[in-house]
Tab-separated table of C-alpha atoms in Angstrom:
chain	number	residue	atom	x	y	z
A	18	UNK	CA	107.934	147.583	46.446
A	19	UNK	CA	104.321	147.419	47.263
A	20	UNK	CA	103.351	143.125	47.617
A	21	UNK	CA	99.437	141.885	46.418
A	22	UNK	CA	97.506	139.961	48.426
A	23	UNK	CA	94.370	138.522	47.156
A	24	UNK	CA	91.703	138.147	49.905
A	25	UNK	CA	89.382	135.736	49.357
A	26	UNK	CA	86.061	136.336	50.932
A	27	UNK	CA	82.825	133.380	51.206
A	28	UNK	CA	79.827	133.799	52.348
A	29	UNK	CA	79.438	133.640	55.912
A	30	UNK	CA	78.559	135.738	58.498
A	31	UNK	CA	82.094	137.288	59.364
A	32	UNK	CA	82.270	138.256	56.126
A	33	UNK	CA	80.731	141.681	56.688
A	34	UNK	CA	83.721	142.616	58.884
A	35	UNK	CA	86.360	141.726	56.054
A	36	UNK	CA	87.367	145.525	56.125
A	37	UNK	CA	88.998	144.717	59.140
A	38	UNK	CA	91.125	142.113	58.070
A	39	UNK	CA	92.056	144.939	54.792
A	40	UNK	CA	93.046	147.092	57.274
A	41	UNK	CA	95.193	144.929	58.969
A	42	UNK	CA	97.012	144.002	56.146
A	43	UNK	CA	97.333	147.372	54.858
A	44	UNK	CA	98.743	148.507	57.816
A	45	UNK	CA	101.722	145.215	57.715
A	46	UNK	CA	102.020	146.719	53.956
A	47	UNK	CA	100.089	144.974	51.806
A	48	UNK	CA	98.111	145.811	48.892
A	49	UNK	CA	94.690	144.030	48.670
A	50	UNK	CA	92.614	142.765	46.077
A	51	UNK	CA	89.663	141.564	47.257
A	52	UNK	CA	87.885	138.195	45.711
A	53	UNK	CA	84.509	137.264	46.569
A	54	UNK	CA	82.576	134.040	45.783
A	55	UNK	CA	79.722	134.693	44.141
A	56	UNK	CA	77.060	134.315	47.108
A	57	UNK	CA	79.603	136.030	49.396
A	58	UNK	CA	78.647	139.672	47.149
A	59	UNK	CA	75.619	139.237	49.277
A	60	UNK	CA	77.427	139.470	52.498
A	61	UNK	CA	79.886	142.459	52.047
A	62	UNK	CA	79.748	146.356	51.571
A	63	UNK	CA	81.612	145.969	47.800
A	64	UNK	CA	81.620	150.432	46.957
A	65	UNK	CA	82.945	150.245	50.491
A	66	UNK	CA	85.698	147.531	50.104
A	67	UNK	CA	86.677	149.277	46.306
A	68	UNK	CA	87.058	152.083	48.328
A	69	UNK	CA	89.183	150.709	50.766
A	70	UNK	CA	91.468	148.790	48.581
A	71	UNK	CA	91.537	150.874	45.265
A	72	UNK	CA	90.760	148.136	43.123
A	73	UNK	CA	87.606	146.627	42.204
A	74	UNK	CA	86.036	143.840	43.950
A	75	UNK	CA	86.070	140.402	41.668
A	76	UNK	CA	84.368	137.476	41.798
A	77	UNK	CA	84.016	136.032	38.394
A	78	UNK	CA	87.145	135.473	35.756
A	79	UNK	CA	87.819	138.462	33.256
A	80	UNK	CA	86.730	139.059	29.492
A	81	UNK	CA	89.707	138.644	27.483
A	82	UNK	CA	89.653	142.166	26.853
A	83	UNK	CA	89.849	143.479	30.593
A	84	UNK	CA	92.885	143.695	32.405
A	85	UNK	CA	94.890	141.177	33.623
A	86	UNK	CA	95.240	142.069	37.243
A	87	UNK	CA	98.505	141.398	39.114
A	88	UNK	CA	99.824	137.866	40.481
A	89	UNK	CA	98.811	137.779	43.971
A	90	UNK	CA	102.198	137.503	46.325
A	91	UNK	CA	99.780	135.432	48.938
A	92	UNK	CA	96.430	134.656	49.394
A	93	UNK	CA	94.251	135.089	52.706
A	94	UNK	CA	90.969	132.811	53.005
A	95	UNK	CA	88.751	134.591	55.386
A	96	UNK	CA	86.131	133.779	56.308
A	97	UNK	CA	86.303	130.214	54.526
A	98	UNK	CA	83.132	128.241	54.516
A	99	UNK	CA	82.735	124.517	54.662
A	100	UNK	CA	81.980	124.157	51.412
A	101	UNK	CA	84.692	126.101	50.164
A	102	UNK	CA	87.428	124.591	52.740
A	103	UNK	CA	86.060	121.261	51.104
A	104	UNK	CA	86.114	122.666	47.683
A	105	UNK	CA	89.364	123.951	48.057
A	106	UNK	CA	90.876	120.640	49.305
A	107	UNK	CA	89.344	118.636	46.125
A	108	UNK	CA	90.749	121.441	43.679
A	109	UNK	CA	87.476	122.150	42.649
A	110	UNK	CA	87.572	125.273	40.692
A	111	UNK	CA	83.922	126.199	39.841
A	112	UNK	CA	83.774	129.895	40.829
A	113	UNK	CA	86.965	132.590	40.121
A	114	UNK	CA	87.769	131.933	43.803
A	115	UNK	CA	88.036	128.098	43.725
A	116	UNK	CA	90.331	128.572	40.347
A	117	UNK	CA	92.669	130.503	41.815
A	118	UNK	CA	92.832	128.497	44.978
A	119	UNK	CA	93.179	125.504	43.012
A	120	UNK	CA	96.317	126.560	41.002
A	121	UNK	CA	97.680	128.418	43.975
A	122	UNK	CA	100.019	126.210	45.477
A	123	UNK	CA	101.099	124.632	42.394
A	124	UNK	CA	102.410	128.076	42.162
A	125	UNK	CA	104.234	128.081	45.414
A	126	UNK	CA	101.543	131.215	46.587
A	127	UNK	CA	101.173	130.783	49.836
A	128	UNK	CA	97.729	130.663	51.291
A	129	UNK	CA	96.251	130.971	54.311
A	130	UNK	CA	92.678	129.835	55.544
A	131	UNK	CA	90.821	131.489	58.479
A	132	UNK	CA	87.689	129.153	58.723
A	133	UNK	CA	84.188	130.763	59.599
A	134	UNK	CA	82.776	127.001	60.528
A	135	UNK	CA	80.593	125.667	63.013
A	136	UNK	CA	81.347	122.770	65.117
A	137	UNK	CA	79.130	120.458	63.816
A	138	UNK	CA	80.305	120.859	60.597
A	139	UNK	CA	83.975	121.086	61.706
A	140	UNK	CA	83.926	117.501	63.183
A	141	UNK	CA	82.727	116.170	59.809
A	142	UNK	CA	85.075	113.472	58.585
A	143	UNK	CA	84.882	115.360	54.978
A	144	UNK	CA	86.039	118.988	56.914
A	145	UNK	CA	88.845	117.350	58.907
A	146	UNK	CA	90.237	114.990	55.992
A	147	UNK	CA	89.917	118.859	53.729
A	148	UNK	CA	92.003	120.564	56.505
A	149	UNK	CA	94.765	117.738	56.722
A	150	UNK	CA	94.919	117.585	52.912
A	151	UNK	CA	95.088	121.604	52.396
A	152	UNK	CA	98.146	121.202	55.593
A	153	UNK	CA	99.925	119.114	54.059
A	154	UNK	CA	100.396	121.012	50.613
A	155	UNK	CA	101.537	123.968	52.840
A	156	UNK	CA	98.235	125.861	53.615
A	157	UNK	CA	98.763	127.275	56.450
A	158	UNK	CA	94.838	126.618	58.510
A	159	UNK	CA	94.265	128.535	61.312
A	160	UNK	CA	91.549	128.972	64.090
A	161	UNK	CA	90.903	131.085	66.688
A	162	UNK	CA	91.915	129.722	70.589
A	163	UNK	CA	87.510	129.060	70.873
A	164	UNK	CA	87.928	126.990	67.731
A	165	UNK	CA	84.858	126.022	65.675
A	166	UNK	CA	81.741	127.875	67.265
A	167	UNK	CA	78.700	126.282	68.549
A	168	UNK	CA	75.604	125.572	65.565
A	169	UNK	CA	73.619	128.003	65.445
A	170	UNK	CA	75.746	130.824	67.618
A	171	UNK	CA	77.724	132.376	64.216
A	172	UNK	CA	75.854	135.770	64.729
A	173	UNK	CA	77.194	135.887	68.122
A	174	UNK	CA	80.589	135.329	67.229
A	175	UNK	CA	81.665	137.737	64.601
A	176	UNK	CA	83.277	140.738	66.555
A	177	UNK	CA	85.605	137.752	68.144
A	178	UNK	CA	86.595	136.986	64.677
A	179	UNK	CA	90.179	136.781	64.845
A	180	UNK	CA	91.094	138.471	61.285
A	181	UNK	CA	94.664	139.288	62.503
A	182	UNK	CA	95.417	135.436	63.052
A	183	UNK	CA	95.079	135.461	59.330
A	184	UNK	CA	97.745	138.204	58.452
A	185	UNK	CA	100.156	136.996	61.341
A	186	UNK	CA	99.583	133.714	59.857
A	187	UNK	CA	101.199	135.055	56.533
A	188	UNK	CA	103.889	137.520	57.988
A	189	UNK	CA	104.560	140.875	56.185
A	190	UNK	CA	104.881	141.373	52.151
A	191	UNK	CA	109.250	141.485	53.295
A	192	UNK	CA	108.873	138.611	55.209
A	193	UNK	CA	106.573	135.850	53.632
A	194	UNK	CA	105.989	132.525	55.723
A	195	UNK	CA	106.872	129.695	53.174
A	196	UNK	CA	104.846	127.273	53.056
């Protein structure tokens, strides 16, 4: 039995690789809906990622007469922004993405978040008090071994973005990391 994952994408500059990160978790057997934030639509191929998935790419909440779509099993952040990773933290649910963040784990979903930060914003007392808070309700936060990159150098990093982190973080659809 096929497991959803809900991909949540912001708007940052990794987030035109996200196909990558589908992949991956295609291949470890998942079935992916992608969610973008609003600004993020700016940043990824969506025709490309519908492809990809099957499923069309949402970012705001449905009419009550569209489908419901399916109960994600877990939910990948990648690449999270600082405001979201903030946002997130404060259960701010202003956008689709943020409300289903917010309620997910009160629902026991387990959620992981691949940051896309800088390190000047990553030292932040508001960032690091976010990242402690998210940890200790069971998000799972994860960073790559180069950790935050340097202001100003995001361009240079995005083929080092470490997508699979994010689905090894989670384990496979049969194998689930509790939180």
């Amino acid at each position: 039995m096929s497991r959803v994952l809900y991909v949540v994408v912001c708007a940052a500059g990794a987030a035109r690789g996200v196909g990558r990160l589908v992949d991956l978790a295609q291949d470890a057997g998942w079935e992916v809906q992608i969610v973008a934030t609003p600004s993020a639509l700016d940043f990824v191929d969506v025709p490309a990622l519908e492809e990809q998935t099957g499923r069309p790419v949402r970012s705001r909440y449905r009419k009550p007469d569209e489908p419901k779509p399916p109960r994600p099993d877990a939910i990948i952040v990648a690449p999270a922004t600082y405001n979201t990773v903030n946002k997130f933290a404060r259960g701010i649910a202003d956008t689709y993405a943020l409300g289903l963040l917010a309620e997910a784990p009160g629902l026991g979903i387990p959620v992981v978040v691949l940051p896309f930060v800088n390190a000047a914003l990553a030292g932040r007392a508001p960032y690091r008090r976010s990242v402690e808070e998210l940890t200790a309700e069971g998000v799972r936060v994860v960073t790559g071994d180069a950790g935050p990159h340097a202001p100003g150098s995001g361009e240079d990093e995005l083929d080092a973005f470490p997508w699979h982190l994010a689905v090894s973080a989670l384990g496979g659809p049969g194998d689930t990391k509790a939180p």
